[in-house]
Amino acid sequence: MENLGMTGSQPEWEALKSIVFIGNHLPRQCGIATFTTHLLESIALNAPDKACWAIAMNDRPEGYPYPSQVRFEINQSQLNEYSLAADLCNLNQVDAICLQHEYGIFGGKRGSFIIELLRDLKMPVVTTLHTILKDPNLQDRHIMMQLAEFSDRLVVMSERSVEFLRDIYQVPEEKIALIHHGIPDVPFVESDAYKDKFGVSGKKIILTFGLLSPGKGIEVVIDALPEIVKAHPQVIYMVVGATHPHLKAEQGEDYRNGLHMRAKELGVSDHIVFHDRFVADEDLLEFIGAADIYVTPYLNEAQIISGTLAYALGMGKAVVSTPYWHAQELLADDRGRLVPFRDQVALAREVIDLLDHPDECRAIQERAYQYGRKMVWSNVGRRYLDIFAEAKRQRLRKNIPERQLGILGHRQQRLPEIKLDYLRRMTDDTGMLQHAKYTVADRMHGYCVDDNARALIVAVTLHDLQPLDSAPSGLAAIYLGFLGHAFNGQTGRFRNFMSYDRHWLEETGSEDSHGRAVWGLGAAVALGRDKGQVGFAVDLFHRALDATEHFTHPRAIAFAIIGIHEYLCRYSGDSRAKRMRRILSDRLMQQFRDFALQEVPPGCTSEDWPWCETILTYDNARLPQALLLSGQWLPDREMLEMGLRALDWLKRIQTDETGGHFAAIGNHGWFPRGGSKARFDQQPIEAAAMVDACIEAFNCTRDEEWSAYAYRCLNWYQGENDLGVPLCDYATGGCRDGLEAQGANENQGAESTLSWLMALLAVYNHRGWDRVTAGEEPTRLDVQKVSSE
């Protein structure tokens, strides 16, 4: 590990001509934006002959009014824009990339889309890690391992971060560089010099600043104020900063309003001043300068970096803080005071003690200021330039693009944009309509549970992928409402078909529609972000679950199994759901066993037909997908092997022998055992099922052939099919109803459109990380060991 916290020898920067910074950038209001902006400016000042510019991440479509140094913007939810940014860097022959990594600022599962960009870069990458998790789940661990793999250096800002990378993520020490968080270079000035500006002359100022959110623990300081004010009536607590934009978008000002109410109830409203705005640097330095004591009352230890703490310490403030990781390190050696989490009594005691003993307070301030000298931005900029030069001289990435093309060629494919225009067009305030004539909804056929369950899966998956877009959540509420109305509490079953005038056409729908509803509800529980919607889905899921115990149709069983697995991703300890999963999984497996024992038609062998029916019809791959899920998580080796065997067979019989493309079983005759496979009409639902099942097979085996075939099935929609015509409609976001002998069926119904969106979303989610089910990690069967045995 390179510890670059201290001044080193004169760096050699001659080889560097251009450096690009990727992250958030001012005027976006967040700590990463502030950090990226200051780091770029510091390096530009240290090396004015270098071309320094930025690629900024946007969390809203309209972006921000960036300064000229931002030359490219990425909508964080649009996967293809990451590849375009990599192309721009490669074409400009940039010498080094400086990536600012925080899980929440990139799109995809836990920010996985940034891996798409890193894969394509041809120059050294230096990644600054703003969050390193001590107890990562499999998703977060995988993201961090890929960051380490595709970066030449990882920059961290604390000794604890170094330990985590080395001990938890097994990153080689030669890849790790320690550079402290940058701070402004300001003289040590008495706080009274700044107080006039804020009208608090003669007061003792306690300060907390930064974007407000519940984890900041402001309420603990408010709870401590009555005791502090009793001892020092001249105390004013200044809380500086706007509510975090994402929190404000979801909850408004509930947290801030709650703080006001708390202060009023405790009788200390006159001793608190809230400055509700995002504070620019010049104003921020004056706020900090006016403070006598700075407080960071975070509620748990899992804060490995705090820029606000670094600023306060570097400006020579006496700090009282809870013992989160960064505070333990920066405030060691009597540079500040630590108090237990959520302990307002201890916090009040330490603040009062510092105010009672100004000489001790002054000594702490001086120690803090002197320690902070090595953290000023000019020094930090020079350290980064050292790292860039070293990374250019010595490549430490395990993979560079030239080595990946043979293995990951399918992953280089540009994916079309996810468009919801047509989904919205087919949805009214009742639900999603079933059919269309061309691209116009056909009201004659009304609605069905099947399509609203699929639509619910699409909506919650998209909202999980793009959490800042509220549109999918609104659609999910409509589809959930339809499923809730479709459930017949007297029979415990879902109705399926509803006329356009909102009359149910049956009292009980098919097993398949019930199974799909359970699947949709399970997905809503697993991926839902709206608490009310999740609560509704949980309740309806449980009411619908009992009926599945007696299902006999294999697809209905498979749909229910997939839904149960989704549900268990969130509530892995639900014994009732686990019991039903075992019953249904065993039943589906027994159907495969029983069919293998049946009499074989002339000219056939049992090996020719590893299936549980005499005819292959529609949505076939859902059966092996269900077996693969249960085989992994029950775990059950026989199920896993049967799922892989059946899926491999489906893959072989649905691959065109000449062109090698996916050729779905047609519904004009299907594929009977001992007969011929119908060539047309090929249905979009079959391709979507194959995409999901192949991705699950990849999750089991880590065999890239499965991943490549998932892309092949996705490309069926885009024209890689028997007739070479696209079925997806890029203009509307819809999908044509099938591949017929004379061409594409130009009607764009719900099932087809939803199948296309499900397939596309599955590949989006697969891109950038190898999906694992987070809820049940300990029991997953090691498939590679099974294969070797």
PDB file of N, CA, C and O in Angstrom, residues 644-665:
ATOM      1  N   LEU A 644     -30.977 -27.822 -15.387  1.00  0.00           N
ATOM      2  CA  LEU A 644     -29.936 -27.549 -16.382  1.00  0.00           C
ATOM      3  C   LEU A 644     -30.098 -28.441 -17.607  1.00  0.00           C
ATOM      4  O   LEU A 644     -29.944 -27.994 -18.754  1.00  0.00           O
ATOM      5  N   ARG A 645     -30.440 -29.697 -17.362  1.00  0.00           N
ATOM      6  CA  ARG A 645     -30.603 -30.633 -18.486  1.00  0.00           C
ATOM      7  C   ARG A 645     -31.783 -30.227 -19.367  1.00  0.00           C
ATOM      8  O   ARG A 645     -31.675 -30.190 -20.601  1.00  0.00           O
ATOM      9  N   ALA A 646     -32.929 -29.909 -18.740  1.00  0.00           N
ATOM     10  CA  ALA A 646     -34.108 -29.533 -19.516  1.00  0.00           C
ATOM     11  C   ALA A 646     -33.880 -28.228 -20.265  1.00  0.00           C
ATOM     12  O   ALA A 646     -34.293 -28.077 -21.423  1.00  0.00           O
ATOM     13  N   LEU A 647     -33.212 -27.276 -19.624  1.00  0.00           N
ATOM     14  CA  LEU A 647     -32.968 -25.993 -20.286  1.00  0.00           C
ATOM     15  C   LEU A 647     -31.986 -26.147 -21.438  1.00  0.00           C
ATOM     16  O   LEU A 647     -32.158 -25.530 -22.505  1.00  0.00           O
ATOM     17  N   ASP A 648     -30.976 -26.959 -21.251  1.00  0.00           N
ATOM     18  CA  ASP A 648     -30.028 -27.203 -22.343  1.00  0.00           C
ATOM     19  C   ASP A 648     -30.734 -27.840 -23.544  1.00  0.00           C
ATOM     20  O   ASP A 648     -30.457 -27.501 -24.701  1.00  0.00           O
ATOM     21  N   TRP A 649     -31.676 -28.724 -23.269  1.00  0.00           N
ATOM     22  CA  TRP A 649     -32.458 -29.347 -24.347  1.00  0.00           C
ATOM     23  C   TRP A 649     -33.320 -28.311 -25.057  1.00  0.00           C
ATOM     24  O   TRP A 649     -33.369 -28.250 -26.282  1.00  0.00           O
ATOM     25  N   LEU A 650     -33.991 -27.451 -24.292  1.00  0.00           N
ATOM     26  CA  LEU A 650     -34.778 -26.380 -24.900  1.00  0.00           C
ATOM     27  C   LEU A 650     -33.902 -25.478 -25.761  1.00  0.00           C
ATOM     28  O   LEU A 650     -34.309 -25.045 -26.844  1.00  0.00           O
ATOM     29  N   LYS A 651     -32.730 -25.208 -25.283  1.00  0.00           N
ATOM     30  CA  LYS A 651     -31.806 -24.357 -26.040  1.00  0.00           C
ATOM     31  C   LYS A 651     -31.448 -25.004 -27.373  1.00  0.00           C
ATOM     32  O   LYS A 651     -31.436 -24.355 -28.419  1.00  0.00           O
ATOM     33  N   ARG A 652     -31.171 -26.291 -27.340  1.00  0.00           N
ATOM     34  CA  ARG A 652     -30.760 -26.989 -28.565  1.00  0.00           C
ATOM     35  C   ARG A 652     -31.893 -27.051 -29.588  1.00  0.00           C
ATOM     36  O   ARG A 652     -31.684 -26.804 -30.776  1.00  0.00           O
ATOM     37  N   ILE A 653     -33.109 -27.364 -29.129  1.00  0.00           N
ATOM     38  CA  ILE A 653     -34.191 -27.535 -30.102  1.00  0.00           C
ATOM     39  C   ILE A 653     -34.743 -26.196 -30.584  1.00  0.00           C
ATOM     40  O   ILE A 653     -35.482 -26.155 -31.563  1.00  0.00           O
ATOM     41  N   GLN A 654     -34.366 -25.095 -29.899  1.00  0.00           N
ATOM     42  CA  GLN A 654     -34.838 -23.779 -30.324  1.00  0.00           C
ATOM     43  C   GLN A 654     -33.702 -22.926 -30.892  1.00  0.00           C
ATOM     44  O   GLN A 654     -33.794 -21.700 -30.915  1.00  0.00           O
ATOM     45  N   THR A 655     -32.669 -23.592 -31.368  1.00  0.00           N
ATOM     46  CA  THR A 655     -31.583 -22.890 -32.054  1.00  0.00           C
ATOM     47  C   THR A 655     -31.593 -23.293 -33.516  1.00  0.00           C
ATOM     48  O   THR A 655     -31.575 -24.487 -33.840  1.00  0.00           O
ATOM     49  N   ASP A 656     -31.659 -22.301 -34.385  1.00  0.00           N
ATOM     50  CA  ASP A 656     -31.671 -22.579 -35.817  1.00  0.00           C
ATOM     51  C   ASP A 656     -30.347 -23.214 -36.238  1.00  0.00           C
ATOM     52  O   ASP A 656     -29.269 -22.700 -35.922  1.00  0.00           O
ATOM     53  N   GLU A 657     -30.419 -24.336 -36.948  1.00  0.00           N
ATOM     54  CA  GLU A 657     -29.210 -25.082 -37.298  1.00  0.00           C
ATOM     55  C   GLU A 657     -28.332 -24.331 -38.285  1.00  0.00           C
ATOM     56  O   GLU A 657     -27.112 -24.516 -38.317  1.00  0.00           O
ATOM     57  N   THR A 658     -28.934 -23.487 -39.102  1.00  0.00           N
ATOM     58  CA  THR A 658     -28.155 -22.781 -40.132  1.00  0.00           C
ATOM     59  C   THR A 658     -27.599 -21.458 -39.601  1.00  0.00           C
ATOM     60  O   THR A 658     -26.406 -21.205 -39.645  1.00  0.00           O
ATOM     61  N   GLY A 659     -28.496 -20.622 -39.080  1.00  0.00           N
ATOM     62  CA  GLY A 659     -28.069 -19.290 -38.652  1.00  0.00           C
ATOM     63  C   GLY A 659     -27.601 -19.208 -37.216  1.00  0.00           C
ATOM     64  O   GLY A 659     -26.948 -18.240 -36.833  1.00  0.00           O
ATOM     65  N   GLY A 660     -27.939 -20.204 -36.412  1.00  0.00           N
ATOM     66  CA  GLY A 660     -27.532 -20.188 -35.009  1.00  0.00           C
ATOM     67  C   GLY A 660     -28.351 -19.270 -34.133  1.00  0.00           C
ATOM     68  O   GLY A 660     -28.048 -19.115 -32.951  1.00  0.00           O
ATOM     69  N   HIS A 661     -29.402 -18.637 -34.681  1.00  0.00           N
ATOM     70  CA  HIS A 661     -30.214 -17.730 -33.883  1.00  0.00           C
ATOM     71  C   HIS A 661     -31.296 -18.499 -33.131  1.00  0.00           C
ATOM     72  O   HIS A 661     -31.559 -19.671 -33.395  1.00  0.00           O
ATOM     73  N   PHE A 662     -31.947 -17.816 -32.214  1.00  0.00           N
ATOM     74  CA  PHE A 662     -33.045 -18.404 -31.460  1.00  0.00           C
ATOM     75  C   PHE A 662     -34.262 -18.543 -32.370  1.00  0.00           C
ATOM     76  O   PHE A 662     -34.620 -17.616 -33.110  1.00  0.00           O
ATOM     77  N   ALA A 663     -34.898 -19.716 -32.348  1.00  0.00           N
ATOM     78  CA  ALA A 663     -36.092 -19.978 -33.152  1.00  0.00           C
ATOM     79  C   ALA A 663     -37.123 -20.642 -32.244  1.00  0.00           C
ATOM     80  O   ALA A 663     -37.081 -21.855 -32.008  1.00  0.00           O
ATOM     81  N   ALA A 664     -38.029 -19.832 -31.715  1.00  0.00           N
ATOM     82  CA  ALA A 664     -38.994 -20.322 -30.735  1.00  0.00           C
ATOM     83  C   ALA A 664     -39.945 -21.338 -31.343  1.00  0.00           C
ATOM     84  O   ALA A 664     -40.222 -21.333 -32.544  1.00  0.00           O
ATOM     85  N   ILE A 665     -40.458 -22.221 -30.506  1.00  0.00           N
ATOM     86  CA  ILE A 665     -41.500 -23.154 -30.928  1.00  0.00           C
ATOM     87  C   ILE A 665     -42.734 -22.365 -31.330  1.00  0.00           C
ATOM     88  O   ILE A 665     -43.198 -21.494 -30.591  1.00  0.00           O
TER      89      ILE A 665
END
